[in-house]
PDB file of C-alpha atoms in Angstrom:
ATOM      1  CA  MET C   5     107.571  87.288  95.301  1.00 41.00           C
ATOM      2  CA  GLU C   6     106.343  87.966  91.749  1.00 40.00           C
ATOM      3  CA  ALA C   7     102.988  85.767  92.303  1.00 35.00           C
ATOM      4  CA  THR C   8     102.263  88.272  95.292  1.00 34.00           C
ATOM      5  CA  ALA C   9     102.594  90.972  93.492  1.00 38.00           C
ATOM      6  CA  GLN C  10     100.402  90.154  91.374  1.00 36.00           C
ATOM      7  CA  ILE C  11      98.392  89.059  93.982  1.00 32.00           C
ATOM      8  CA  SER C  12      98.062  92.853  95.332  1.00 38.00           C
ATOM      9  CA  GLY C  13      98.437  94.376  92.472  1.00 42.00           C
ATOM     10  CA  ALA C  14      95.578  92.184  90.736  1.00 50.00           C
ATOM     11  CA  LEU C  15      93.324  93.110  94.653  1.00 39.00           C
ATOM     12  CA  PRO C  16      91.997  97.187  93.795  1.00 47.00           C
ATOM     13  CA  GLY C  17      91.489  95.504  90.037  1.00 49.00           C
ATOM     14  CA  ARG C  18      89.113  93.061  92.045  1.00 55.00           C
ATOM     15  CA  MET C  19      87.337  94.923  93.633  1.00 54.00           C
ATOM     16  CA  PHE C  20      86.336  97.515  91.175  1.00 52.00           C
ATOM     17  CA  ASP C  21      84.676  94.971  89.338  1.00 57.00           C
ATOM     18  CA  ALA C  22      82.862  94.252  92.492  1.00 55.00           C
ATOM     19  CA  LEU C  23      81.655  97.671  93.122  1.00 54.00           C
ATOM     20  CA  VAL C  24      80.548  97.613  88.625  1.00 58.00           C
ATOM     21  CA  LEU C  25      79.461  94.417  89.110  1.00 58.00           C
ATOM     22  CA  GLY C  26      76.674  95.619  92.509  1.00 56.00           C
ATOM     23  CA  GLY C  27      75.793  97.931  90.693  1.00 68.00           C
ATOM     24  CA  PRO C  28      74.458 101.617  92.774  1.00 77.00           C
ATOM     25  CA  ALA C  29      73.731  99.821  96.054  1.00 79.00           C
ATOM     26  CA  MET C  30      77.050  98.707  95.916  1.00 83.00           C
ATOM     27  CA  TRP C  31      78.264 101.713  95.565  1.00 84.00           C
ATOM     28  CA  ALA C  32      76.501 103.583  98.519  1.00 87.00           C
ATOM     29  CA  ILE C  33      77.555  99.946 100.161  1.00 89.00           C
ATOM     30  CA  ALA C  34      81.233 101.466 100.066  1.00 87.00           C
ATOM     31  CA  ALA C  35      80.416 104.640 100.824  1.00 90.00           C
ATOM     32  CA  LEU C  36      78.583 103.649 104.558  1.00 93.00           C
ATOM     33  CA  SER C  37      81.721 101.651 104.027  1.00 92.00           C
ATOM     34  CA  VAL C  38      84.444 104.424 104.635  1.00 93.00           C
ATOM     35  CA  ILE C  39      81.333 106.601 106.921  1.00 94.00           C
ATOM     36  CA  SER C  40      81.183 103.781 109.548  1.00 94.00           C
ATOM     37  CA  LEU C  41      85.578 103.558 109.723  1.00 95.00           C
ATOM     38  CA  ALA C  42      85.535 107.246 109.538  1.00 95.00           C
ATOM     39  CA  VAL C  43      82.160 107.376 112.655  1.00 95.00           C
ATOM     40  CA  ILE C  44      84.983 104.587 114.635  1.00 95.00           C
ATOM     41  CA  ILE C  45      88.571 106.217 114.361  1.00 96.00           C
ATOM     42  CA  TRP C  46      87.416 109.138 115.536  1.00 95.00           C
ATOM     43  CA  LYS C  47      85.203 107.637 118.132  1.00 95.00           C
ATOM     44  CA  ILE C  48      88.087 105.691 119.445  1.00 95.00           C
ATOM     45  CA  TRP C  49      90.254 108.911 119.405  1.00 95.00           C
ATOM     46  CA  ASP C  50      86.996 111.283 121.128  1.00 93.00           C
ATOM     47  CA  LEU C  51      86.641 108.464 123.719  1.00 93.00           C
ATOM     48  CA  LEU C  52      90.733 108.379 124.763  1.00 91.00           C
ATOM     49  CA  ALA C  53      90.634 112.453 125.037  1.00 89.00           C
ATOM     50  CA  ALA C  54      87.530 112.005 127.203  1.00 89.00           C
ATOM     51  CA  GLY C  55      89.655 109.817 129.974  1.00 87.00           C
ATOM     52  CA  ALA C  56      87.467 106.865 128.728  1.00 86.00           C
ATOM     53  CA  TRP C  57      89.495 103.789 129.120  1.00 85.00           C
ATOM     54  CA  SER C  58      92.212 106.737 132.729  1.00 82.00           C
ATOM     55  CA  GLY C  59      90.422 104.611 135.565  1.00 76.00           C
ATOM     56  CA  GLY C  60      89.883 107.746 136.710  1.00 79.00           C
ATOM     57  CA  ALA C  61      92.616 108.134 139.146  1.00 84.00           C
ATOM     58  CA  HIS C  62      92.831 112.090 139.599  1.00 84.00           C
ATOM     59  CA  SER C  63      89.344 111.654 140.917  1.00 88.00           C
ATOM     60  CA  GLN C  64      89.199 108.884 142.754  1.00 88.00           C
ATOM     61  CA  ALA C  65      91.733 110.921 144.251  1.00 89.00           C
ATOM     62  CA  ALA C  66      90.017 113.656 144.993  1.00 89.00           C
ATOM     63  CA  ILE C  67      86.943 112.371 146.207  1.00 88.00           C
ATOM     64  CA  ALA C  68      89.628 110.822 148.945  1.00 89.00           C
ATOM     65  CA  ALA C  69      90.408 114.795 149.662  1.00 88.00           C
ATOM     66  CA  TRP C  70      86.983 115.752 149.483  1.00 88.00           C
ATOM     67  CA  ALA C  71      85.604 112.760 152.005  1.00 85.00           C
ATOM     68  CA  ALA C  72      88.775 113.651 154.280  1.00 85.00           C
ATOM     69  CA  GLY C  73      87.401 117.759 154.885  1.00 84.00           C
ATOM     70  CA  ASP C  74      89.146 118.938 152.393  1.00 85.00           C
ATOM     71  CA  PRO C  75      87.511 120.238 149.790  1.00 84.00           C
ATOM     72  CA  ASP C  76      90.410 122.630 148.322  1.00 86.00           C
ATOM     73  CA  GLY C  77      92.249 120.003 147.750  1.00 87.00           C
ATOM     74  CA  ALA C  78      89.820 118.143 146.020  1.00 86.00           C
ATOM     75  CA  GLU C  79      88.695 120.871 143.785  1.00 84.00           C
ATOM     76  CA  ALA C  80      93.165 121.443 143.068  1.00 85.00           C
ATOM     77  CA  ALA C  81      92.925 117.843 142.271  1.00 86.00           C
ATOM     78  CA  LEU C  82      90.483 118.599 139.347  1.00 86.00           C
ATOM     79  CA  ALA C  83      92.093 120.791 138.108  1.00 83.00           C
ATOM     80  CA  GLY C  84      92.810 120.993 134.302  1.00 81.00           C
ATOM     81  CA  ARG C  85      91.062 117.600 134.055  1.00 85.00           C
ATOM     82  CA  ARG C  86      89.404 117.135 131.272  1.00 86.00           C
ATOM     83  CA  SER C  87      87.874 113.599 131.923  1.00 89.00           C
ATOM     84  CA  LEU C  88      84.605 113.093 132.180  1.00 91.00           C
ATOM     85  CA  ARG C  89      84.441 111.199 135.548  1.00 91.00           C
ATOM     86  CA  ALA C  90      86.316 114.369 136.744  1.00 91.00           C
ATOM     87  CA  GLN C  91      84.475 117.908 134.649  1.00 91.00           C
ATOM     88  CA  LEU C  92      80.959 115.177 136.051  1.00 93.00           C
ATOM     89  CA  ALA C  93      83.058 115.205 139.984  1.00 92.00           C
ATOM     90  CA  ARG C  94      84.513 118.868 139.483  1.00 91.00           C
ATOM     91  CA  ALA C  95      80.073 120.125 138.934  1.00 91.00           C
ATOM     92  CA  ALA C  96      79.408 118.304 142.027  1.00 91.00           C
ATOM     93  CA  MET C  97      82.136 120.242 144.285  1.00 90.00           C
ATOM     94  CA  ALA C  98      80.854 123.159 142.690  1.00 89.00           C
ATOM     95  CA  SER C  99      77.151 122.436 142.896  1.00 90.00           C
ATOM     96  CA  LEU C 100      77.206 121.638 146.732  1.00 88.00           C
ATOM     97  CA  ARG C 101      80.348 124.972 147.755  1.00 86.00           C
ATOM     98  CA  ASP C 102      77.920 127.425 145.160  1.00 86.00           C
ATOM     99  CA  PRO C 103      76.102 129.572 148.367  1.00 85.00           C
ATOM    100  CA  GLN C 104      73.136 129.868 145.825  1.00 88.00           C
ATOM    101  CA  LEU C 105      72.328 126.762 145.978  1.00 85.00           C
ATOM    102  CA  ASP C 106      70.243 124.067 147.876  1.00 86.00           C
ATOM    103  CA  TRP C 107      70.953 120.879 148.098  1.00 84.00           C
ATOM    104  CA  ALA C 108      68.529 119.890 146.001  1.00 88.00           C
ATOM    105  CA  GLY C 109      68.903 122.473 143.281  1.00 90.00           C
ATOM    106  CA  ALA C 110      73.722 121.316 144.070  1.00 89.00           C
ATOM    107  CA  GLU C 111      71.345 118.381 142.708  1.00 91.00           C
ATOM    108  CA  ALA C 112      69.511 119.243 140.049  1.00 92.00           C
ATOM    109  CA  GLU C 113      72.480 121.030 138.369  1.00 93.00           C
ATOM    110  CA  THR C 114      75.251 117.920 139.244  1.00 93.00           C
ATOM    111  CA  GLY C 115      72.067 115.927 137.441  1.00 93.00           C
ATOM    112  CA  ARG C 116      72.046 117.931 134.007  1.00 95.00           C
ATOM    113  CA  VAL C 117      76.169 118.176 134.306  1.00 94.00           C
ATOM    114  CA  ALA C 118      76.239 114.147 134.305  1.00 94.00           C
ATOM    115  CA  ARG C 119      74.004 114.194 131.285  1.00 94.00           C
ATOM    116  CA  ASP C 120      75.405 116.587 128.910  1.00 95.00           C
ATOM    117  CA  LEU C 121      78.675 114.465 129.298  1.00 94.00           C
ATOM    118  CA  LEU C 122      76.720 111.038 128.984  1.00 94.00           C
ATOM    119  CA  ALA C 123      75.636 113.060 126.060  1.00 93.00           C
ATOM    120  CA  ARG C 124      79.120 113.970 124.639  1.00 92.00           C
ATOM    121  CA  ALA C 125      80.759 110.411 125.303  1.00 93.00           C
ATOM    122  CA  ARG C 126      77.492 108.919 122.849  1.00 93.00           C
ATOM    123  CA  SER C 127      77.668 111.621 119.987  1.00 92.00           C
ATOM    124  CA  GLY C 128      78.052 109.757 116.934  1.00 91.00           C
ATOM    125  CA  LEU C 129      77.517 106.049 118.719  1.00 93.00           C
ATOM    126  CA  ARG C 130      73.431 106.870 115.372  1.00 93.00           C
ATOM    127  CA  ALA C 131      75.693 106.728 112.683  1.00 92.00           C
ATOM    128  CA  LEU C 132      76.938 103.371 113.339  1.00 94.00           C
ATOM    129  CA  GLU C 133      73.243 102.786 114.502  1.00 94.00           C
ATOM    130  CA  LEU C 134      72.405 103.034 111.019  1.00 93.00           C
ATOM    131  CA  ALA C 135      74.850 101.525 108.862  1.00 93.00           C
ATOM    132  CA  VAL C 136      74.704  98.346 111.802  1.00 94.00           C
ATOM    133  CA  VAL C 137      71.200  98.660 109.976  1.00 93.00           C
ATOM    134  CA  ILE C 138      71.046 100.502 106.383  1.00 93.00           C
ATOM    135  CA  GLY C 139      73.819  98.274 105.402  1.00 91.00           C
ATOM    136  CA  PRO C 140      72.716  94.743 104.930  1.00 91.00           C
ATOM    137  CA  LEU C 141      69.199  96.599 103.468  1.00 92.00           C
ATOM    138  CA  LEU C 142      70.991  98.079 100.755  1.00 89.00           C
ATOM    139  CA  GLY C 143      73.048  94.436  99.786  1.00 87.00           C
ATOM    140  CA  LEU C 144      69.066  93.185  99.865  1.00 87.00           C
ATOM    141  CA  LEU C 145      67.962  95.650  97.711  1.00 86.00           C
ATOM    142  CA  GLY C 146      70.799  95.286  95.482  1.00 83.00           C
ATOM    143  CA  THR C 147      70.212  91.308  95.422  1.00 82.00           C
ATOM    144  CA  VAL C 148      67.084  91.506  93.980  1.00 82.00           C
ATOM    145  CA  ALA C 149      67.945  94.319  92.098  1.00 79.00           C
ATOM    146  CA  GLY C 150      70.236  91.923  90.249  1.00 77.00           C
ATOM    147  CA  MET C 151      68.041  89.207  90.950  1.00 78.00           C
ATOM    148  CA  ILE C 152      65.465  90.591  88.424  1.00 76.00           C
ATOM    149  CA  ALA C 153      67.547  91.432  86.092  1.00 73.00           C
ATOM    150  CA  ALA C 154      68.872  87.912  85.760  1.00 71.00           C
ATOM    151  CA  PHE C 155      65.218  86.156  86.014  1.00 72.00           C
ATOM    152  CA  ARG C 156      64.691  89.230  83.081  1.00 73.00           C
ATOM    153  CA  ALA C 157      67.612  88.614  81.135  1.00 69.00           C
ATOM    154  CA  LEU C 158      66.732  83.860  81.112  1.00 68.00           C
ATOM    155  CA  GLN C 159      62.731  85.136  80.236  1.00 69.00           C
ATOM    156  CA  GLU C 160      63.970  86.634  76.889  1.00 68.00           C
ATOM    157  CA  ALA C 161      66.186  84.231  76.237  1.00 65.00           C
ATOM    158  CA  GLY C 162      63.584  82.036  76.082  1.00 64.00           C
ATOM    159  CA  VAL C 163      64.344  77.778  75.628  1.00 59.00           C
ATOM    160  CA  GLN C 164      67.811  78.811  74.213  1.00 64.00           C
ATOM    161  CA  ALA C 165      68.695  80.478  78.165  1.00 58.00           C
ATOM    162  CA  ASP C 166      72.124  79.082  79.195  1.00 62.00           C
ATOM    163  CA  PRO C 167      72.494  78.155  82.603  1.00 64.00           C
ATOM    164  CA  ALA C 168      75.728  78.992  83.269  1.00 60.00           C
ATOM    165  CA  THR C 169      74.338  82.723  82.660  1.00 59.00           C
ATOM    166  CA  LEU C 170      71.940  82.090  85.008  1.00 62.00           C
ATOM    167  CA  ALA C 171      74.375  81.452  87.705  1.00 61.00           C
ATOM    168  CA  GLY C 172      76.341  83.687  87.349  1.00 60.00           C
ATOM    169  CA  GLY C 173      74.224  86.297  87.593  1.00 65.00           C
ATOM    170  CA  ILE C 174      73.123  85.063  90.564  1.00 71.00           C
ATOM    171  CA  TRP C 175      76.215  85.273  92.483  1.00 67.00           C
ATOM    172  CA  GLU C 176      76.574  88.672  91.368  1.00 69.00           C
ATOM    173  CA  ALA C 177      73.515  89.898  92.596  1.00 73.00           C
ATOM    174  CA  LEU C 178      74.366  87.907  96.125  1.00 79.00           C
ATOM    175  CA  LEU C 179      77.833  90.212  95.805  1.00 83.00           C
ATOM    176  CA  THR C 180      75.879  93.169  97.878  1.00 85.00           C
ATOM    177  CA  THR C 181      74.289  91.256  99.943  1.00 86.00           C
ATOM    178  CA  ALA C 182      78.382  90.059 101.447  1.00 86.00           C
ATOM    179  CA  ALA C 183      78.702  93.291 101.817  1.00 88.00           C
ATOM    180  CA  GLY C 184      76.371  94.793 102.904  1.00 90.00           C
ATOM    181  CA  MET C 185      76.706  92.360 106.165  1.00 92.00           C
ATOM    182  CA  ALA C 186      80.588  92.660 105.370  1.00 91.00           C
ATOM    183  CA  VAL C 187      79.929  96.483 106.887  1.00 92.00           C
ATOM    184  CA  ALA C 188      77.371  95.824 109.113  1.00 94.00           C
ATOM    185  CA  ILE C 189      78.675  93.250 111.437  1.00 94.00           C
ATOM    186  CA  PRO C 190      82.333  95.570 112.532  1.00 94.00           C
ATOM    187  CA  ALA C 191      79.528  98.180 112.870  1.00 95.00           C
ATOM    188  CA  GLN C 192      77.998  96.302 114.932  1.00 95.00           C
ATOM    189  CA  ILE C 193      80.544  95.049 116.863  1.00 96.00           C
ATOM    190  CA  ALA C 194      82.389  98.573 117.364  1.00 95.00           C
ATOM    191  CA  LEU C 195      78.535  99.951 118.717  1.00 95.00           C
ATOM    192  CA  SER C 196      78.747  96.918 120.472  1.00 95.00           C
ATOM    193  CA  GLY C 197      82.184  98.490 122.678  1.00 95.00           C
ATOM    194  CA  PHE C 198      81.561 101.922 122.360  1.00 96.00           C
ATOM    195  CA  ASP C 199      78.123 101.220 124.996  1.00 95.00           C
ATOM    196  CA  ALA C 200      80.277  99.186 127.285  1.00 95.00           C
ATOM    197  CA  VAL C 201      82.504 101.965 127.385  1.00 94.00           C
ATOM    198  CA  VAL C 202      79.592 104.660 128.063  1.00 94.00           C
ATOM    199  CA  ASP C 203      77.941 102.571 130.202  1.00 95.00           C
ATOM    200  CA  ARG C 204      81.333 101.669 132.570  1.00 93.00           C
ATOM    201  CA  LEU C 205      81.396 105.471 132.478  1.00 93.00           C
ATOM    202  CA  ARG C 206      77.298 106.435 133.080  1.00 93.00           C
ATOM    203  CA  HIS C 207      78.570 103.907 136.658  1.00 94.00           C
ATOM    204  CA  ASP C 208      81.601 105.745 137.262  1.00 92.00           C
ATOM    205  CA  MET C 209      80.200 108.979 137.513  1.00 92.00           C
ATOM    206  CA  GLU C 210      76.448 108.046 139.292  1.00 93.00           C
ATOM    207  CA  ASP C 211      78.812 106.431 141.601  1.00 92.00           C
ATOM    208  CA  ALA C 212      80.815 109.613 141.900  1.00 91.00           C
ATOM    209  CA  ALA C 213      78.673 111.995 142.220  1.00 92.00           C
ATOM    210  CA  THR C 214      76.756 109.746 144.904  1.00 92.00           C
ATOM    211  CA  ARG C 215      81.133 109.736 146.639  1.00 91.00           C
ATOM    212  CA  ILE C 216      80.730 113.631 146.909  1.00 91.00           C
ATOM    213  CA  PHE C 217      76.931 114.216 148.409  1.00 90.00           C
ATOM    214  CA  ALA C 218      77.115 111.406 151.210  1.00 87.00           C
ATOM    215  CA  ARG C 219      81.193 112.219 152.103  1.00 83.00           C
ATOM    216  CA  ALA C 220      80.608 115.738 151.449  1.00 79.00           C
ATOM    217  CA  PRO C 221      82.084 118.158 154.572  1.00 73.00           C
ATOM    218  CA  ALA C 222      79.694 119.039 157.662  1.00 66.00           C
ATOM    219  CA  THR C 223      80.112 122.360 156.724  1.00 62.00           C
ATOM    220  CA  LEU C 224      78.434 121.610 153.408  1.00 63.00           C
ATOM    221  CA  THR C 225      76.393 120.274 153.941  1.00 58.00           C
ATOM    222  CA  GLU C 226      74.221 122.155 157.250  1.00 57.00           C
ATOM    223  CA  ARG C 227      74.183 125.092 154.721  1.00 51.00           C
ATOM    224  CA  PRO C 228      71.848 124.088 151.885  1.00 45.00           C
ATOM    225  CA  ARG C 229      69.997 120.782 153.950  1.00 47.00           C
ATOM    226  CA  ALA C 230      68.829 124.595 156.237  1.00 42.00           C
ATOM    227  CA  ALA C 231      68.002 126.645 152.887  1.00 43.00           C
ATOM    228  CA  ALA C 232      66.664 123.411 151.376  1.00 42.00           C
ATOM    229  CA  GLU C 233      63.923 123.751 154.028  1.00 43.00           C
TER     230      GLU C 233
END
């Protein structure tokens, strides 16, 4: 128990020592890691609120009612639903039922809503992309700066240079490279996961829109197509 307490107490001190040894680049990497973690946590919450992992059961039930010729029941099934799938399905149905829109106009409006929803789903991912790129570059910058300082100290020492001192300077410089990769790797994993979720949402939304337009009740398809002609 005492050994565990000593290790736990030593961790903050060691982390602070690593920040000091790494110099300004290490502080920048530390700030980048905090920002990346905050973006990841926020993005998980944002996708949960958008129903990214809900499966779209209500949307599927609404599309089934729509295909069965019950547009009122279909829109009622989507009332109050805030998931991206439900919002897209509701927008497609409303476009088809809008007397001011012909068939092409309804498709254009549905496409516009889909692009807006997907842009919302991808919000915040640019920050993770930046962390993936900038993290290793900051680490490399810190390492190069540290190596320059180490070899400069070696030159000033001349023939009395201590190899151990040079080795210590090198490993201190390499800390920033390791820290940069430690930030970039989790950010890349999270980014890939979020991209997969957004791709799945895009597929589901395209599928829902196609089914809504292809299975629209005859009373709706006749009016828009006639207006388009």
